[in-house]
Short mmCIF file of C-alpha atoms and ligand atoms in Angstrom, two decimals:
data_model
loop_
_atom_site.label_atom_id
_atom_site.label_comp_id
_atom_site.label_asym_id
_atom_site.label_seq_id
_atom_site.Cartn_x
_atom_site.Cartn_y
_atom_site.Cartn_z
CA MET A 1 10.65 -7.24 -5.66
CA ALA A 2 13.87 -9.09 -5.25
CA LYS A 3 13.68 -11.69 -2.49
CA THR A 4 16.43 -10.02 -0.47
CA LYS A 5 14.43 -6.84 0.00
CA LYS A 6 12.50 -6.16 3.17
CA LYS A 7 8.81 -6.98 3.37
CA VAL A 8 6.66 -3.87 3.36
CA VAL A 9 3.76 -3.63 5.76
CA ILE A 10 1.68 -0.46 5.47
CA GLY A 11 -0.94 0.56 8.02
CA ASN A 12 -3.62 2.76 6.46
CA TRP A 13 -5.38 4.55 9.29
CA LYS A 14 -7.90 6.14 6.93
CA MET A 15 -10.02 8.73 8.83
CA ASN A 16 -9.03 7.44 12.28
CA PRO A 17 -8.65 8.02 15.19
CA ALA A 18 -10.61 11.09 16.34
CA THR A 19 -7.88 12.73 18.45
CA LEU A 20 -4.16 13.34 18.18
CA ALA A 21 -3.73 11.89 21.65
CA ASP A 22 -5.19 8.58 20.53
CA ALA A 23 -3.07 8.66 17.38
CA LYS A 24 0.08 9.08 19.45
CA LYS A 25 -0.91 6.26 21.76
CA ILE A 26 -1.45 3.83 18.87
CA PHE A 27 1.72 5.00 17.16
CA THR A 28 3.86 4.49 20.27
CA GLY A 29 2.48 0.97 20.68
CA ILE A 30 3.35 0.08 17.09
CA LYS A 31 6.80 1.67 17.33
CA LYS A 32 7.83 -0.65 20.11
CA THR A 33 7.36 -3.75 17.95
CA ALA A 34 8.54 -2.18 14.72
CA ASN A 35 11.89 -1.26 16.27
CA THR A 36 12.69 -4.85 17.04
CA LEU A 37 12.18 -6.13 13.46
CA LYS A 38 14.92 -6.29 10.86
CA LYS A 39 13.16 -7.76 7.84
CA VAL A 40 10.10 -5.56 7.64
CA GLU A 41 9.69 -1.99 6.53
CA THR A 42 6.79 -0.71 8.64
CA VAL A 43 4.87 2.26 7.27
CA ILE A 44 2.08 4.15 8.97
CA ALA A 45 -0.20 6.37 6.91
CA PRO A 46 -2.09 8.52 9.43
CA PRO A 47 -4.56 11.32 8.64
CA ALA A 48 -2.56 14.31 7.33
CA LEU A 49 -3.48 16.47 10.38
CA TYR A 50 -1.49 14.18 12.66
CA PHE A 51 1.42 13.69 10.34
CA THR A 52 3.90 16.21 11.71
CA GLU A 53 3.39 15.19 15.33
CA LEU A 54 3.82 11.54 14.53
CA GLN A 55 6.83 12.35 12.41
CA LYS A 56 8.47 13.76 15.55
CA ALA A 57 7.59 10.61 17.43
CA ALA A 58 9.05 8.50 14.64
CA GLN A 59 12.54 10.06 14.91
CA LYS A 60 15.20 7.47 15.64
CA SER A 61 12.77 4.64 15.13
CA SER A 62 12.53 2.24 12.25
CA LEU A 63 8.95 3.39 11.40
CA ALA A 64 8.38 5.16 8.12
CA LEU A 65 5.50 7.49 7.53
CA GLY A 66 3.23 7.79 4.58
CA VAL A 67 0.29 9.90 3.46
CA GLN A 68 -3.04 8.62 2.17
CA ASP A 69 -3.09 10.71 -1.02
CA THR A 70 -1.19 13.43 -2.84
CA PHE A 71 -2.24 15.70 -5.70
CA PHE A 72 -0.87 15.61 -9.23
CA VAL A 73 0.50 19.14 -9.06
CA GLU A 74 3.99 18.52 -7.80
CA ALA A 75 4.87 21.50 -5.68
CA THR A 76 2.52 24.33 -4.73
CA GLY A 77 -0.46 26.22 -6.16
CA SER A 78 -4.06 27.33 -5.84
CA HIS A 79 -5.61 23.94 -5.09
CA THR A 80 -7.81 24.13 -2.02
CA GLY A 81 -7.70 21.14 0.23
CA PHE A 82 -4.97 19.22 -1.56
CA ILE A 83 -1.54 18.14 -0.46
CA SER A 84 1.29 18.12 -2.99
CA PRO A 85 3.80 15.28 -3.17
CA LEU A 86 6.62 17.76 -2.56
CA MET A 87 4.94 18.99 0.63
CA ALA A 88 4.53 15.41 1.81
CA LYS A 89 8.14 14.62 1.03
CA ASN A 90 9.38 17.76 2.73
CA ALA A 91 7.29 16.93 5.82
CA GLY A 92 9.06 13.57 6.04
CA ALA A 93 6.80 11.19 4.19
CA GLU A 94 8.48 8.29 2.47
CA TRP A 95 5.33 6.74 1.06
CA VAL A 96 2.03 7.71 -0.46
CA ILE A 97 -0.99 5.47 -0.90
CA LEU A 98 -2.68 6.21 -4.24
CA GLY A 99 -5.91 4.88 -5.67
CA HIS A 100 -7.43 3.30 -2.59
CA THR A 101 -10.91 2.12 -3.48
CA GLU A 102 -12.38 4.59 -0.96
CA ARG A 103 -10.88 7.34 -3.10
CA ARG A 104 -11.66 5.75 -6.43
CA VAL A 105 -15.36 5.81 -5.52
CA GLN A 106 -15.05 9.56 -5.03
CA GLY A 107 -14.21 9.87 -8.74
CA GLU A 108 -10.49 9.11 -9.04
CA THR A 109 -9.87 7.48 -12.40
CA ASN A 110 -6.87 5.52 -13.58
CA GLU A 111 -5.89 8.59 -15.65
CA ILE A 112 -5.97 10.92 -12.64
CA LEU A 113 -4.10 8.35 -10.57
CA ASN A 114 -1.48 8.05 -13.27
CA LYS A 115 -0.80 11.79 -13.06
CA LYS A 116 -0.62 11.56 -9.26
CA LEU A 117 1.69 8.61 -9.42
CA LEU A 118 4.11 10.26 -11.85
CA ALA A 119 4.23 13.42 -9.71
CA ALA A 120 4.81 11.43 -6.54
CA VAL A 121 7.55 9.31 -8.08
CA LYS A 122 9.22 12.43 -9.48
CA VAL A 123 9.71 13.97 -6.03
CA GLY A 124 11.08 10.70 -4.69
CA LEU A 125 8.10 9.28 -2.81
CA LYS A 126 7.43 5.58 -2.82
CA VAL A 127 3.95 4.78 -4.04
CA ALA A 128 1.57 2.05 -2.96
CA TYR A 129 -0.74 1.99 -5.98
CA CYS A 130 -4.00 0.26 -5.08
CA ILE A 131 -5.84 -1.87 -7.55
CA GLY A 132 -8.58 -4.45 -7.23
CA GLU A 133 -11.74 -5.74 -8.80
CA LYS A 134 -15.16 -4.80 -7.42
CA GLU A 135 -16.57 -8.23 -8.09
CA ARG A 136 -15.76 -11.53 -9.68
CA ASN A 137 -17.69 -12.21 -12.86
CA ALA A 138 -17.87 -15.66 -14.39
CA ASP A 139 -16.56 -14.48 -17.76
CA GLY A 140 -13.30 -13.37 -16.18
CA SER A 141 -13.62 -9.76 -17.28
CA TYR A 142 -12.34 -8.69 -13.87
CA LEU A 143 -8.90 -9.74 -15.09
CA GLU A 144 -9.10 -7.19 -17.90
CA PHE A 145 -10.24 -4.59 -15.34
CA ILE A 146 -7.13 -5.26 -13.21
CA LYS A 147 -4.91 -5.17 -16.28
CA ASN A 148 -6.26 -1.75 -17.22
CA GLN A 149 -5.75 -0.38 -13.74
CA ILE A 150 -2.09 -1.40 -13.92
CA LYS A 151 -1.47 -0.36 -17.53
CA LEU A 152 -3.10 3.07 -17.23
CA GLY A 153 -1.92 3.76 -13.71
CA LEU A 154 1.72 3.01 -14.55
CA SER A 155 1.67 4.60 -17.97
CA GLY A 156 4.82 6.61 -18.66
CA VAL A 157 6.71 5.31 -15.61
CA GLU A 158 10.40 4.95 -16.37
CA LYS A 159 12.07 1.65 -15.64
CA LYS A 160 14.50 3.28 -13.25
CA SER A 161 11.59 4.38 -11.03
CA LEU A 162 10.02 0.97 -10.65
CA ALA A 163 11.73 0.25 -7.34
CA GLN A 164 9.70 3.16 -5.94
CA ILE A 165 6.42 1.48 -6.78
CA ALA A 166 4.42 -1.18 -5.01
CA ILE A 167 1.18 -2.57 -6.38
CA ALA A 168 -1.31 -3.10 -3.56
CA TYR A 169 -3.81 -5.69 -4.71
CA GLU A 170 -7.05 -5.30 -2.75
CA PRO A 171 -10.17 -7.08 -3.95
CA VAL A 172 -12.77 -4.41 -3.11
CA PHE A 173 -15.39 -6.85 -1.78
CA ILE A 174 -12.88 -8.08 0.79
CA ILE A 175 -11.92 -4.74 2.30
CA GLY A 176 -13.55 -4.37 5.69
CA ALA A 177 -14.91 -7.90 5.46
CA LYS A 178 -14.77 -10.80 7.91
CA GLU A 179 -12.19 -12.87 6.07
CA ALA A 180 -9.33 -12.23 3.73
CA MET A 181 -9.10 -13.78 0.27
CA GLN A 182 -7.82 -17.37 0.28
CA ALA A 183 -4.05 -17.47 0.16
CA ARG A 184 -3.94 -19.59 -3.02
CA ASP A 185 -6.23 -17.11 -4.81
CA ILE A 186 -3.98 -14.29 -3.71
CA HIS A 187 -1.04 -16.19 -5.16
CA VAL A 188 -2.81 -16.55 -8.50
CA MET A 189 -3.46 -12.83 -8.61
CA LYS A 190 0.13 -12.07 -7.61
CA LEU A 191 1.35 -14.11 -10.59
CA TYR A 192 -1.15 -12.40 -12.88
CA ILE A 193 -0.02 -8.95 -11.73
CA GLN A 194 3.61 -9.90 -12.26
CA LYS A 195 2.79 -11.16 -15.72
CA ILE A 196 1.30 -7.81 -16.63
CA LEU A 197 4.32 -6.02 -15.17
CA ILE A 198 6.63 -8.21 -17.21
CA GLU A 199 4.65 -7.43 -20.39
CA LEU A 200 5.01 -3.73 -19.63
CA PHE A 201 8.58 -3.50 -18.38
CA GLY A 202 10.40 -6.77 -19.06
CA LYS A 203 11.34 -9.44 -16.60
CA ASP A 204 14.32 -7.85 -14.85
CA ASP A 205 12.73 -4.46 -14.25
CA ALA A 206 9.31 -5.82 -13.37
CA ALA A 207 10.93 -7.70 -10.51
CA ASN A 208 11.63 -4.34 -8.82
CA VAL A 209 7.91 -3.72 -8.24
CA ALA A 210 6.68 -5.08 -4.93
CA VAL A 211 3.25 -6.72 -4.89
CA LEU A 212 1.28 -6.25 -1.66
CA TYR A 213 -2.00 -7.73 -0.60
CA GLY A 214 -4.70 -5.86 1.35
CA GLY A 215 -8.19 -6.73 2.58
CA SER A 216 -9.09 -8.06 6.07
CA VAL A 217 -5.52 -8.94 7.04
CA ASN A 218 -5.28 -9.99 10.68
CA PRO A 219 -2.85 -11.94 12.88
CA GLU A 220 -4.59 -15.22 12.10
CA ASN A 221 -4.34 -15.03 8.33
CA THR A 222 -1.01 -13.20 7.91
CA GLU A 223 1.15 -16.30 7.78
CA ALA A 224 -0.84 -18.01 5.04
CA ILE A 225 -1.12 -14.80 2.99
CA MET A 226 2.62 -14.15 3.17
CA LYS A 227 3.76 -17.73 2.74
CA GLU A 228 1.30 -19.24 0.27
CA GLY A 229 0.28 -15.94 -1.28
CA GLU A 230 3.97 -15.18 -1.68
CA VAL A 231 3.33 -11.45 -1.57
CA ASP A 232 6.03 -8.91 -0.83
CA GLY A 233 4.00 -7.24 1.89
CA LEU A 234 0.64 -6.12 3.19
CA LEU A 235 -1.70 -3.17 3.29
CA VAL A 236 -3.64 -3.25 6.54
CA GLY A 237 -6.69 -1.20 7.49
CA ARG A 238 -8.54 -1.93 10.73
CA ASP A 239 -5.86 -3.95 12.42
CA SER A 240 -3.28 -1.20 11.93
CA LEU A 241 -5.19 0.81 14.52
CA ASN A 242 -4.78 -1.95 17.07
CA PRO A 243 -1.14 -1.98 18.23
CA GLU A 244 -1.37 -5.49 19.61
CA ASN A 245 -2.77 -7.03 16.43
CA PHE A 246 -0.57 -4.95 14.14
CA GLY A 247 2.45 -5.90 16.21
CA LYS A 248 1.59 -9.56 15.68
CA ILE A 249 1.15 -9.06 11.94
CA LEU A 250 4.55 -7.34 11.75
CA ALA A 251 6.28 -10.06 13.76
CA ILE A 252 4.80 -12.79 11.54
CA ALA A 253 5.83 -10.93 8.36
CA ASN A 254 9.30 -10.51 9.83
CA ARG A 255 9.90 -14.19 10.28
CA ILE A 256 8.61 -15.36 6.90
CA LYS A 257 11.29 -15.87 4.27
P1 PGA I 1 -9.11 -3.73 6.14
O1 PGA I 1 -8.82 -2.53 5.11
O2 PGA I 1 -7.79 -4.29 6.55
O3 PGA I 1 -9.83 -3.06 7.25
O4 PGA I 1 -9.96 -4.73 5.39
C1 PGA I 1 -7.87 -2.74 4.11
C2 PGA I 1 -7.78 -1.49 3.28
O5 PGA I 1 -8.74 -0.77 3.10
O6 PGA I 1 -6.69 -1.23 2.73
#
């Protein structure tokens, strides 16, 4: 991502909270902070059931909405329980999170995710494509694992669509943990991801892909992750449900160059 672009901070609410009333309360709290920030694109990905109500609440604010998954059939069809990218787009979604580890463990492969990604990009959604190793092995084979996730997931993507894609690097063992990955290690992985993107798309076009970090981000570690990790943004789980903490994360991201 070019340096002049806004930072992207995505809150993934996962299967939370239990009521629409609570969702609205959290959303309103986040909106207050988000509206004051110029250098951050704030995205909330709520459960799909709350999407339309929150979309109304997001009118005239600087908050963007996302969904947590979309299917690889673009428009409509006999696919019980799925949401199409076109439906999400028409409902007002700007973003979709694809390939979160909590979905990969349900059987989503890089090949399935590739089809989902191409369909989402085609209808004009921006995609946060999640990747990340399950563990670190001494022989370094996790690097090959990451490379495959990127290569297969982005297979067939046209260069002109790359600005619609963000890679969200989330080491699986650090999601829902006590501490985030060390900022210098995040930086190494960011460089590695960029190197793969350059191999695939060339230097100029690869620079259009944002690289985000996710995994136990909180107000205390945001500055180091953004500054030393030099990532283009964040994917936040737990703390995106806490307006105070998420507000702090957003404000820190906003003031980092
Ligand atoms: P966490 O979740 O911030 O609660 O660790 C991150 C994620 O799952 O994307």
